[in-house]
Amino acid sequence: MFFLQYTISPDDENRRIDRVLRKFLKDDLTLSQIYKSLRNGQIKVNNKKIKQDYKTKKNDIIFIDEYLIKTKNEIKTDNSTENFKKNYKLEVIFENQYIKIINKPYNIAVQKSQKDEIALDDIIKSQYNPTEKSLSFKPGPLHRLDKKTTGLLTFSNNLVGAQKFSEILQNHQITKTYIAILEGKLTTPQKWIDNISANKKSQQQDFKTVSITKNQDKSAKEAITEVFPIKSGFFNNREITLAKINIYTGRTHQIRSQCAYHNFPLLGDTAYNKNAKKISKDVDFFLHSYKISLSPENPLQLPTEIIAPLPKNFVNFLKNYLSIEDFVL
């Protein structure tokens, strides 16, 4: 046998060897084949046979029979697509060794739902160039935004970043503030606490919607949202409100569904308002993840406040219909 050699990086260490191999060899071997290869010595660590629960150490060398990973050299890529992803210009708002925060553009998915779709997850992976290559870690989104929602979106730069940011979210140590255009005239601050459950996907939809439920649906999850009016005006003879929205839970379509349920749907959001019309041929609705606020003692050395500027067309809308110049919250 001829063995290829791979070195364990900091993002691979202190993990079970089978879990590292599962990610590294996902296109080549099933988990049962990995176990078999460990038993028969086709996969070794530091040139010694090990068990599947072996915990990796930095600078361990994994020996893999070249026959097992021959497909890695046979995969063909579309060079034009790869070049597009590598050269796609992302607006990076903040970056350190742990995470990267971008200003997500309109109408691009975070992760692809169709085979040939290009998503931000693919672009980030294509542009990822760490100082030390990892066998098992790939950068990925640490939360989601809808395809047509813009603003702050966070990706991991290493395993520690992914783990610590998830802890911050789970411990509610981060406040997310959105800016949106709502239908109707909102005059007083609102706090909405609702239960949200997923709807079945219809033939007319390319994504699942959600509903506010009053019954004892075990799958429903609590959603907490605060809405603060900033300024009201008119668009095509309809009253509208520019609003600041804080969310304290991260449910699918939380803002869109709750705003519609409480009679202030997002202007142009046809998924949650059957009588709505798109704002323009290029924009369905305006919903922008504007700011995140954190404690100064956060473990990822993040600023206490990170802001993503509004898209140009959102800025122009505010000037034209609400007489707001140079929006700052």
mmCIF file of C-alpha atoms in Angstrom:
data_model
loop_
_atom_site.group_PDB
_atom_site.id
_atom_site.type_symbol
_atom_site.label_atom_id
_atom_site.label_comp_id
_atom_site.label_asym_id
_atom_site.label_seq_id
_atom_site.Cartn_x
_atom_site.Cartn_y
_atom_site.Cartn_z
ATOM 1 C CA MET A 1 0.000 0.000 0.000
ATOM 2 C CA PHE A 2 1.081 3.581 -0.693
ATOM 3 C CA PHE A 3 -0.020 5.997 2.034
ATOM 4 C CA LEU A 4 -0.824 9.679 1.663
ATOM 5 C CA GLN A 5 -0.084 11.786 4.725
ATOM 6 C CA TYR A 6 -2.156 14.567 6.307
ATOM 7 C CA THR A 7 -1.311 16.615 9.397
ATOM 8 C CA ILE A 8 -3.765 17.423 12.183
ATOM 9 C CA SER A 9 -4.255 21.195 12.511
ATOM 10 C CA PRO A 10 -5.563 23.151 15.540
ATOM 11 C CA ASP A 11 -9.111 22.944 14.101
ATOM 12 C CA ASP A 12 -8.850 19.122 13.998
ATOM 13 C CA GLU A 13 -7.244 18.416 17.383
ATOM 14 C CA ASN A 14 -8.909 16.870 20.420
ATOM 15 C CA ARG A 15 -11.618 15.326 18.254
ATOM 16 C CA ARG A 16 -12.459 11.696 17.659
ATOM 17 C CA ILE A 17 -10.569 10.408 14.642
ATOM 18 C CA ASP A 18 -13.723 8.931 13.101
ATOM 19 C CA ARG A 19 -15.437 12.352 13.178
ATOM 20 C CA VAL A 20 -12.463 14.045 11.536
ATOM 21 C CA LEU A 21 -12.344 11.354 8.845
ATOM 22 C CA ARG A 22 -16.118 11.460 8.347
ATOM 23 C CA LYS A 23 -15.873 15.090 7.219
ATOM 24 C CA PHE A 24 -12.613 14.759 5.335
ATOM 25 C CA LEU A 25 -13.646 11.621 3.413
ATOM 26 C CA LYS A 26 -17.352 12.379 3.003
ATOM 27 C CA ASP A 27 -17.124 12.055 -0.804
ATOM 28 C CA ASP A 28 -15.154 8.804 -0.629
ATOM 29 C CA LEU A 29 -16.156 6.570 2.271
ATOM 30 C CA THR A 30 -19.173 5.789 4.403
ATOM 31 C CA LEU A 31 -18.761 5.713 8.173
ATOM 32 C CA SER A 32 -18.769 1.886 8.190
ATOM 33 C CA GLN A 33 -16.018 1.883 5.535
ATOM 34 C CA ILE A 34 -13.975 4.286 7.688
ATOM 35 C CA TYR A 35 -14.323 1.917 10.660
ATOM 36 C CA LYS A 36 -13.244 -1.026 8.497
ATOM 37 C CA SER A 37 -10.229 0.904 7.169
ATOM 38 C CA LEU A 38 -9.130 1.761 10.721
ATOM 39 C CA ARG A 39 -9.398 -1.907 11.737
ATOM 40 C CA ASN A 40 -7.417 -3.266 8.782
ATOM 41 C CA GLY A 41 -4.723 -0.579 8.897
ATOM 42 C CA GLN A 42 -5.590 1.256 5.684
ATOM 43 C CA ILE A 43 -5.935 4.356 7.870
ATOM 44 C CA LYS A 44 -3.382 4.924 10.641
ATOM 45 C CA VAL A 45 -2.172 7.730 12.887
ATOM 46 C CA ASN A 46 1.567 8.324 13.260
ATOM 47 C CA ASN A 47 1.976 5.102 11.248
ATOM 48 C CA LYS A 48 0.217 3.061 13.944
ATOM 49 C CA LYS A 49 -3.183 1.376 13.983
ATOM 50 C CA ILE A 50 -5.655 3.172 16.258
ATOM 51 C CA LYS A 51 -9.268 2.780 17.352
ATOM 52 C CA GLN A 52 -12.173 4.851 16.067
ATOM 53 C CA ASP A 53 -12.466 6.829 19.303
ATOM 54 C CA TYR A 54 -8.813 7.965 19.297
ATOM 55 C CA LYS A 55 -8.596 11.670 20.218
ATOM 56 C CA THR A 56 -6.431 13.590 17.788
ATOM 57 C CA LYS A 57 -3.485 15.751 18.842
ATOM 58 C CA LYS A 58 -1.973 18.724 17.029
ATOM 59 C CA ASN A 59 0.640 17.622 14.482
ATOM 60 C CA ASP A 60 -0.539 14.013 14.479
ATOM 61 C CA ILE A 61 0.026 12.580 11.014
ATOM 62 C CA ILE A 62 -2.807 10.588 9.454
ATOM 63 C CA PHE A 63 -1.724 7.907 6.969
ATOM 64 C CA ILE A 64 -4.407 6.994 4.408
ATOM 65 C CA ASP A 65 -4.114 4.365 1.695
ATOM 66 C CA GLU A 66 -4.229 6.345 -1.557
ATOM 67 C CA TYR A 67 -6.750 3.867 -2.960
ATOM 68 C CA LEU A 68 -9.356 5.078 -0.449
ATOM 69 C CA ILE A 69 -9.280 8.697 -1.630
ATOM 70 C CA LYS A 70 -8.672 8.312 -5.326
ATOM 71 C CA THR A 71 -11.916 10.146 -6.085
ATOM 72 C CA LYS A 72 -10.557 13.373 -4.576
ATOM 73 C CA ASN A 73 -8.324 13.746 -7.593
ATOM 74 C CA GLU A 74 -11.050 12.785 -10.049
ATOM 75 C CA ILE A 75 -13.661 15.406 -9.172
ATOM 76 C CA LYS A 76 -14.062 17.889 -12.013
ATOM 77 C CA THR A 77 -14.968 21.477 -11.308
ATOM 78 C CA ASP A 78 -16.494 24.196 -13.439
ATOM 79 C CA ASN A 79 -13.656 26.715 -13.633
ATOM 80 C CA SER A 80 -15.959 29.601 -14.551
ATOM 81 C CA THR A 81 -18.119 28.975 -11.474
ATOM 82 C CA GLU A 82 -15.077 28.606 -9.224
ATOM 83 C CA ASN A 83 -13.569 31.828 -10.562
ATOM 84 C CA PHE A 84 -16.860 33.640 -9.963
ATOM 85 C CA LYS A 85 -16.957 32.491 -6.332
ATOM 86 C CA LYS A 86 -13.305 33.310 -5.669
ATOM 87 C CA ASN A 87 -13.644 36.801 -7.169
ATOM 88 C CA TYR A 88 -17.060 37.664 -5.703
ATOM 89 C CA LYS A 89 -16.698 40.905 -3.747
ATOM 90 C CA LEU A 90 -18.028 40.619 -0.217
ATOM 91 C CA GLU A 91 -18.509 43.675 1.980
ATOM 92 C CA VAL A 92 -16.711 42.614 5.145
ATOM 93 C CA ILE A 93 -17.882 44.603 8.189
ATOM 94 C CA PHE A 94 -15.660 42.901 10.759
ATOM 95 C CA GLU A 95 -13.145 40.050 10.806
ATOM 96 C CA ASN A 96 -10.738 38.485 13.271
ATOM 97 C CA GLN A 97 -9.202 35.035 13.671
ATOM 98 C CA TYR A 98 -12.514 33.629 14.939
ATOM 99 C CA ILE A 99 -15.294 34.977 12.710
ATOM 100 C CA LYS A 100 -16.097 37.045 9.633
ATOM 101 C CA ILE A 101 -19.150 39.329 9.523
ATOM 102 C CA ILE A 102 -20.350 40.513 6.118
ATOM 103 C CA ASN A 103 -23.063 42.864 4.879
ATOM 104 C CA LYS A 104 -25.256 40.355 3.044
ATOM 105 C CA PRO A 105 -26.534 41.539 -0.335
ATOM 106 C CA TYR A 106 -30.141 41.204 -1.473
ATOM 107 C CA ASN A 107 -31.448 38.113 -3.270
ATOM 108 C CA ILE A 108 -28.615 35.681 -2.615
ATOM 109 C CA ALA A 109 -29.125 32.607 -0.469
ATOM 110 C CA VAL A 110 -26.981 31.839 2.566
ATOM 111 C CA GLN A 111 -26.935 28.149 1.644
ATOM 112 C CA LYS A 112 -28.044 26.721 -1.669
ATOM 113 C CA SER A 113 -31.339 24.900 -1.974
ATOM 114 C CA GLN A 114 -30.863 23.884 -5.617
ATOM 115 C CA LYS A 115 -27.966 22.027 -7.219
ATOM 116 C CA ASP A 116 -26.641 24.795 -9.482
ATOM 117 C CA GLU A 117 -27.392 27.701 -7.151
ATOM 118 C CA ILE A 118 -24.453 29.803 -5.957
ATOM 119 C CA ALA A 119 -24.813 30.726 -2.306
ATOM 120 C CA LEU A 120 -22.799 32.762 0.177
ATOM 121 C CA ASP A 121 -21.708 29.603 1.980
ATOM 122 C CA ASP A 122 -19.978 28.401 -1.216
ATOM 123 C CA ILE A 123 -18.401 31.808 -1.824
ATOM 124 C CA ILE A 124 -17.004 31.975 1.715
ATOM 125 C CA LYS A 125 -15.568 28.453 1.426
ATOM 126 C CA SER A 126 -14.038 29.255 -1.965
ATOM 127 C CA GLN A 127 -12.300 32.349 -0.570
ATOM 128 C CA TYR A 128 -11.181 30.670 2.667
ATOM 129 C CA ASN A 129 -7.389 30.630 2.916
ATOM 130 C CA PRO A 130 -6.234 29.698 6.437
ATOM 131 C CA THR A 131 -2.588 29.629 7.478
ATOM 132 C CA GLU A 132 -3.023 25.990 8.512
ATOM 133 C CA LYS A 133 -5.215 23.639 6.465
ATOM 134 C CA SER A 134 -7.793 21.615 8.350
ATOM 135 C CA LEU A 135 -9.040 18.166 7.403
ATOM 136 C CA SER A 136 -12.440 18.491 9.032
ATOM 137 C CA PHE A 137 -13.222 22.191 9.520
ATOM 138 C CA LYS A 138 -14.839 24.339 6.833
ATOM 139 C CA PRO A 139 -16.111 27.875 7.446
ATOM 140 C CA GLY A 140 -19.872 28.161 7.547
ATOM 141 C CA PRO A 141 -22.764 30.452 8.491
ATOM 142 C CA LEU A 142 -23.417 30.733 12.226
ATOM 143 C CA HIS A 143 -27.021 31.891 11.787
ATOM 144 C CA ARG A 144 -29.394 32.476 8.875
ATOM 145 C CA LEU A 145 -30.933 35.339 6.953
ATOM 146 C CA ASP A 146 -33.646 34.976 4.335
ATOM 147 C CA LYS A 147 -32.545 35.225 0.714
ATOM 148 C CA LYS A 148 -34.131 38.675 0.363
ATOM 149 C CA THR A 149 -33.040 39.983 3.764
ATOM 150 C CA THR A 150 -29.865 42.081 3.816
ATOM 151 C CA GLY A 151 -27.347 42.996 6.500
ATOM 152 C CA LEU A 152 -25.115 41.441 9.129
ATOM 153 C CA LEU A 153 -24.327 37.776 8.582
ATOM 154 C CA THR A 154 -21.675 35.879 10.544
ATOM 155 C CA PHE A 155 -19.394 33.066 9.342
ATOM 156 C CA SER A 156 -16.856 31.024 11.294
ATOM 157 C CA ASN A 157 -13.145 31.381 10.570
ATOM 158 C CA ASN A 158 -12.134 28.497 12.829
ATOM 159 C CA LEU A 159 -13.634 25.878 15.091
ATOM 160 C CA VAL A 160 -13.284 27.977 18.253
ATOM 161 C CA GLY A 161 -15.115 30.844 16.551
ATOM 162 C CA ALA A 162 -17.995 28.562 15.584
ATOM 163 C CA GLN A 163 -18.283 27.101 19.071
ATOM 164 C CA LYS A 164 -18.026 30.368 20.988
ATOM 165 C CA PHE A 165 -20.434 32.290 18.746
ATOM 166 C CA SER A 166 -22.993 29.503 19.144
ATOM 167 C CA GLU A 167 -22.591 29.785 22.928
ATOM 168 C CA ILE A 168 -23.180 33.550 22.737
ATOM 169 C CA LEU A 169 -26.401 32.970 20.802
ATOM 170 C CA GLN A 170 -27.626 30.185 23.084
ATOM 171 C CA ASN A 171 -26.938 32.264 26.185
ATOM 172 C CA HIS A 172 -28.790 35.280 24.728
ATOM 173 C CA GLN A 173 -25.690 37.457 25.041
ATOM 174 C CA ILE A 174 -26.304 39.213 21.744
ATOM 175 C CA THR A 175 -29.074 41.595 20.669
ATOM 176 C CA LYS A 176 -29.995 41.769 16.988
ATOM 177 C CA THR A 177 -31.548 44.942 15.590
ATOM 178 C CA TYR A 178 -33.277 45.077 12.218
ATOM 179 C CA ILE A 179 -34.608 47.970 10.153
ATOM 180 C CA ALA A 180 -37.767 47.411 8.106
ATOM 181 C CA ILE A 181 -40.535 49.154 6.186
ATOM 182 C CA LEU A 182 -43.939 48.080 7.460
ATOM 183 C CA GLU A 183 -47.390 48.590 6.013
ATOM 184 C CA GLY A 184 -49.649 50.723 8.194
ATOM 185 C CA LYS A 185 -49.023 53.513 10.670
ATOM 186 C CA LEU A 186 -47.393 52.196 13.826
ATOM 187 C CA THR A 187 -47.527 54.840 16.556
ATOM 188 C CA THR A 188 -46.411 53.078 19.738
ATOM 189 C CA PRO A 189 -43.707 50.518 20.609
ATOM 190 C CA GLN A 190 -44.828 46.893 20.577
ATOM 191 C CA LYS A 191 -43.646 43.712 22.261
ATOM 192 C CA TRP A 192 -44.887 40.507 20.699
ATOM 193 C CA ILE A 193 -44.555 37.060 22.246
ATOM 194 C CA ASP A 194 -45.996 34.393 19.973
ATOM 195 C CA ASN A 195 -45.648 30.703 19.198
ATOM 196 C CA ILE A 196 -44.461 29.908 15.673
ATOM 197 C CA SER A 197 -44.812 26.632 13.809
ATOM 198 C CA ALA A 198 -43.766 25.609 10.298
ATOM 199 C CA ASN A 199 -46.282 25.243 7.470
ATOM 200 C CA LYS A 200 -46.140 22.511 4.882
ATOM 201 C CA LYS A 201 -44.457 23.601 1.677
ATOM 202 C CA SER A 202 -46.936 24.200 -1.146
ATOM 203 C CA GLN A 203 -46.368 23.618 -4.860
ATOM 204 C CA GLN A 204 -46.321 27.387 -5.432
ATOM 205 C CA GLN A 205 -43.537 27.997 -2.899
ATOM 206 C CA ASP A 206 -39.801 27.513 -3.156
ATOM 207 C CA PHE A 207 -39.477 27.816 0.636
ATOM 208 C CA LYS A 208 -41.476 26.995 3.742
ATOM 209 C CA THR A 209 -43.516 29.651 5.512
ATOM 210 C CA VAL A 210 -44.514 29.680 9.180
ATOM 211 C CA SER A 211 -47.640 30.543 11.134
ATOM 212 C CA ILE A 212 -48.494 32.012 14.513
ATOM 213 C CA THR A 213 -50.374 29.351 16.442
ATOM 214 C CA LYS A 214 -52.633 29.565 19.489
ATOM 215 C CA ASN A 215 -53.132 25.847 19.999
ATOM 216 C CA GLN A 216 -50.923 23.364 21.869
ATOM 217 C CA ASP A 217 -48.763 22.496 18.867
ATOM 218 C CA LYS A 218 -45.740 20.683 20.311
ATOM 219 C CA SER A 219 -43.578 21.761 17.361
ATOM 220 C CA ALA A 220 -44.313 25.481 17.928
ATOM 221 C CA LYS A 221 -41.514 27.634 19.342
ATOM 222 C CA GLU A 222 -41.722 30.884 21.237
ATOM 223 C CA ALA A 223 -40.747 34.045 19.353
ATOM 224 C CA ILE A 224 -40.054 37.343 21.123
ATOM 225 C CA THR A 225 -39.917 40.558 19.099
ATOM 226 C CA GLU A 226 -39.939 44.272 19.972
ATOM 227 C CA VAL A 227 -40.888 46.887 17.377
ATOM 228 C CA PHE A 228 -40.235 50.633 17.646
ATOM 229 C CA PRO A 229 -41.655 53.129 15.127
ATOM 230 C CA ILE A 230 -39.153 55.645 13.734
ATOM 231 C CA LYS A 231 -41.124 57.579 11.133
ATOM 232 C CA SER A 232 -44.355 57.188 9.161
ATOM 233 C CA GLY A 233 -45.284 58.324 5.671
ATOM 234 C CA PHE A 234 -46.930 57.186 2.440
ATOM 235 C CA PHE A 235 -45.968 54.931 -0.457
ATOM 236 C CA ASN A 236 -48.376 54.661 -3.401
ATOM 237 C CA ASN A 237 -51.171 56.095 -1.237
ATOM 238 C CA ARG A 238 -50.575 53.521 1.515
ATOM 239 C CA GLU A 239 -49.427 54.392 5.008
ATOM 240 C CA ILE A 240 -46.038 52.975 5.877
ATOM 241 C CA THR A 241 -43.738 52.976 8.905
ATOM 242 C CA LEU A 242 -39.986 52.787 9.167
ATOM 243 C CA ALA A 243 -39.353 50.618 12.224
ATOM 244 C CA LYS A 244 -36.545 49.360 14.395
ATOM 245 C CA ILE A 245 -37.021 45.716 15.350
ATOM 246 C CA ASN A 246 -35.198 43.813 18.078
ATOM 247 C CA ILE A 247 -35.457 40.042 18.211
ATOM 248 C CA TYR A 248 -34.626 37.904 21.239
ATOM 249 C CA THR A 249 -35.174 34.533 19.592
ATOM 250 C CA GLY A 250 -34.066 33.304 16.192
ATOM 251 C CA ARG A 251 -37.054 31.618 14.596
ATOM 252 C CA THR A 252 -37.528 31.068 10.872
ATOM 253 C CA HIS A 253 -39.310 34.086 9.324
ATOM 254 C CA GLN A 254 -39.853 35.441 12.835
ATOM 255 C CA ILE A 255 -40.069 39.126 11.900
ATOM 256 C CA ARG A 256 -42.048 38.579 8.716
ATOM 257 C CA SER A 257 -44.651 36.309 10.296
ATOM 258 C CA GLN A 258 -45.117 38.285 13.512
ATOM 259 C CA CYS A 259 -45.395 41.631 11.731
ATOM 260 C CA ALA A 260 -48.070 40.203 9.438
ATOM 261 C CA TYR A 261 -49.939 38.527 12.283
ATOM 262 C CA HIS A 262 -50.101 41.802 14.238
ATOM 263 C CA ASN A 263 -51.377 43.701 11.171
ATOM 264 C CA PHE A 264 -48.131 45.454 10.215
ATOM 265 C CA PRO A 265 -46.743 43.209 7.457
ATOM 266 C CA LEU A 266 -43.520 44.093 5.705
ATOM 267 C CA LEU A 267 -44.299 46.310 2.745
ATOM 268 C CA GLY A 268 -44.159 44.111 -0.367
ATOM 269 C CA ASP A 269 -43.928 40.763 1.445
ATOM 270 C CA THR A 270 -46.243 38.635 -0.701
ATOM 271 C CA ALA A 271 -45.490 35.452 1.281
ATOM 272 C CA TYR A 272 -47.205 36.841 4.393
ATOM 273 C CA ASN A 273 -49.645 39.314 2.863
ATOM 274 C CA LYS A 274 -51.697 37.995 -0.044
ATOM 275 C CA ASN A 275 -52.722 41.538 -1.030
ATOM 276 C CA ALA A 276 -49.157 42.853 -1.186
ATOM 277 C CA LYS A 277 -47.239 43.902 -4.274
ATOM 278 C CA LYS A 278 -43.475 44.033 -4.603
ATOM 279 C CA ILE A 279 -41.980 47.441 -3.836
ATOM 280 C CA SER A 280 -40.343 47.486 -7.274
ATOM 281 C CA LYS A 281 -39.290 45.059 -9.985
ATOM 282 C CA ASP A 282 -35.947 44.656 -8.219
ATOM 283 C CA VAL A 283 -37.058 44.605 -4.557
ATOM 284 C CA ASP A 284 -39.793 42.625 -2.824
ATOM 285 C CA PHE A 285 -39.419 44.132 0.643
ATOM 286 C CA PHE A 286 -36.918 45.954 2.851
ATOM 287 C CA LEU A 287 -35.670 44.032 5.883
ATOM 288 C CA HIS A 288 -32.101 44.757 6.963
ATOM 289 C CA SER A 289 -30.062 43.211 9.785
ATOM 290 C CA TYR A 290 -28.627 46.537 10.913
ATOM 291 C CA LYS A 291 -26.826 46.065 14.224
ATOM 292 C CA ILE A 292 -25.643 43.512 16.760
ATOM 293 C CA SER A 293 -24.866 44.507 20.338
ATOM 294 C CA LEU A 294 -22.705 42.444 22.685
ATOM 295 C CA SER A 295 -21.164 42.518 26.119
ATOM 296 C CA PRO A 296 -17.574 43.874 26.208
ATOM 297 C CA GLU A 297 -16.552 40.615 27.952
ATOM 298 C CA ASN A 298 -17.544 38.423 24.992
ATOM 299 C CA PRO A 299 -15.089 35.541 24.328
ATOM 300 C CA LEU A 300 -14.478 36.360 20.651
ATOM 301 C CA GLN A 301 -13.020 39.839 21.202
ATOM 302 C CA LEU A 302 -15.862 41.457 19.246
ATOM 303 C CA PRO A 303 -16.749 45.154 19.472
ATOM 304 C CA THR A 304 -19.764 45.919 21.645
ATOM 305 C CA GLU A 305 -21.601 47.208 18.580
ATOM 306 C CA ILE A 306 -21.331 46.237 14.900
ATOM 307 C CA ILE A 307 -23.389 48.030 12.224
ATOM 308 C CA ALA A 308 -24.043 47.246 8.557
ATOM 309 C CA PRO A 309 -24.948 50.260 6.353
ATOM 310 C CA LEU A 310 -28.302 50.092 4.571
ATOM 311 C CA PRO A 311 -28.287 49.061 0.893
ATOM 312 C CA LYS A 312 -28.313 51.948 -1.580
ATOM 313 C CA ASN A 313 -31.868 51.263 -2.766
ATOM 314 C CA PHE A 314 -33.094 51.234 0.856
ATOM 315 C CA VAL A 315 -31.366 54.591 1.459
ATOM 316 C CA ASN A 316 -33.000 56.022 -1.674
ATOM 317 C CA PHE A 317 -36.410 54.755 -0.551
ATOM 318 C CA LEU A 318 -36.028 56.588 2.768
ATOM 319 C CA LYS A 319 -35.084 59.804 0.969
ATOM 320 C CA ASN A 320 -37.925 59.611 -1.543
ATOM 321 C CA TYR A 321 -40.814 58.511 0.681
ATOM 322 C CA LEU A 322 -39.881 59.445 4.258
ATOM 323 C CA SER A 323 -37.579 62.444 3.673
ATOM 324 C CA ILE A 324 -34.781 60.821 5.672
ATOM 325 C CA GLU A 325 -31.233 61.780 4.698
ATOM 326 C CA ASP A 326 -28.147 59.874 5.892
ATOM 327 C CA PHE A 327 -29.957 57.329 8.060
ATOM 328 C CA VAL A 328 -28.234 56.512 11.348
ATOM 329 C CA LEU A 329 -29.872 54.757 14.287
#
